[in-house]
Amino acid sequence: AFTSVQFGVLVGIGGGVPSAKADIRLGDVVVCQPSKDCSGVIQYDLGVKMKCELD
């Protein structure tokens, strides 16, 4: 349907806990490049919603 679109941009707000290996904080720009085995889009929601809380 969109034959002339060459790039797609997904913009959103993510949250996480910085660690020694991944010091990513609010305001940082994270870029992912697709590869042979991965589309470049990663779903990362390991939390489970229970009783109006996130465990």
Short mmCIF file of C-alpha atoms in Angstrom, two decimals:
data_model
loop_
_atom_site.label_atom_id
_atom_site.label_comp_id
_atom_site.label_asym_id
_atom_site.label_seq_id
_atom_site.Cartn_x
_atom_site.Cartn_y
_atom_site.Cartn_z
CA ALA A 1 0.00 0.00 0.00
CA PHE A 2 2.90 2.37 0.77
CA THR A 3 5.31 1.47 -2.01
CA SER A 4 7.42 4.63 -1.76
CA VAL A 5 8.06 4.41 2.02
CA GLN A 6 11.66 3.37 2.66
CA PHE A 7 11.94 3.96 6.41
CA GLY A 8 9.56 3.62 9.31
CA VAL A 9 9.98 5.45 12.60
CA LEU A 10 8.42 4.25 15.83
CA VAL A 11 8.46 6.87 18.56
CA GLY A 12 7.41 6.29 22.14
CA ILE A 13 8.38 6.53 25.77
CA GLY A 14 10.08 3.57 27.36
CA GLY A 15 11.08 2.89 30.90
CA GLY A 16 13.72 0.73 32.46
CA VAL A 17 16.24 0.34 35.21
CA PRO A 18 19.83 1.30 34.30
CA SER A 19 22.52 -1.26 35.04
CA ALA A 20 26.29 -1.43 34.66
CA LYS A 21 25.93 -2.96 31.17
CA ALA A 22 22.91 -0.94 29.98
CA ASP A 23 23.01 2.65 31.18
CA ILE A 24 19.92 3.78 29.25
CA ARG A 25 18.00 6.68 30.76
CA LEU A 26 14.98 8.82 29.90
CA GLY A 27 15.91 11.12 27.04
CA ASP A 28 18.37 8.71 25.41
CA VAL A 29 17.83 7.74 21.78
CA VAL A 30 17.88 3.99 21.13
CA VAL A 31 18.33 2.74 17.56
CA CYS A 32 17.87 -0.84 16.40
CA GLN A 33 18.90 -2.13 13.00
CA PRO A 34 17.14 -5.10 11.42
CA SER A 35 19.25 -8.17 10.72
CA LYS A 36 18.77 -11.51 9.03
CA ASP A 37 17.15 -13.06 12.13
CA CYS A 38 15.45 -10.02 13.70
CA SER A 39 13.14 -7.35 12.29
CA GLY A 40 14.67 -4.71 14.55
CA VAL A 41 11.45 -4.31 16.53
CA ILE A 42 11.63 -5.87 19.98
CA GLN A 43 8.68 -6.25 22.34
CA TYR A 44 9.92 -5.91 25.89
CA ASP A 45 7.10 -6.19 28.39
CA LEU A 46 8.02 -8.73 31.00
CA GLY A 47 5.67 -7.33 33.63
CA VAL A 48 2.38 -8.99 34.47
CA LYS A 49 -0.61 -6.86 35.40
CA MET A 50 -2.37 -8.25 38.45
CA LYS A 51 -4.86 -6.51 40.75
CA CYS A 52 -4.14 -3.08 39.24
CA GLU A 53 -0.44 -3.50 40.04
CA LEU A 54 2.56 -4.32 37.90
CA ASP A 55 4.52 -7.26 39.30
#
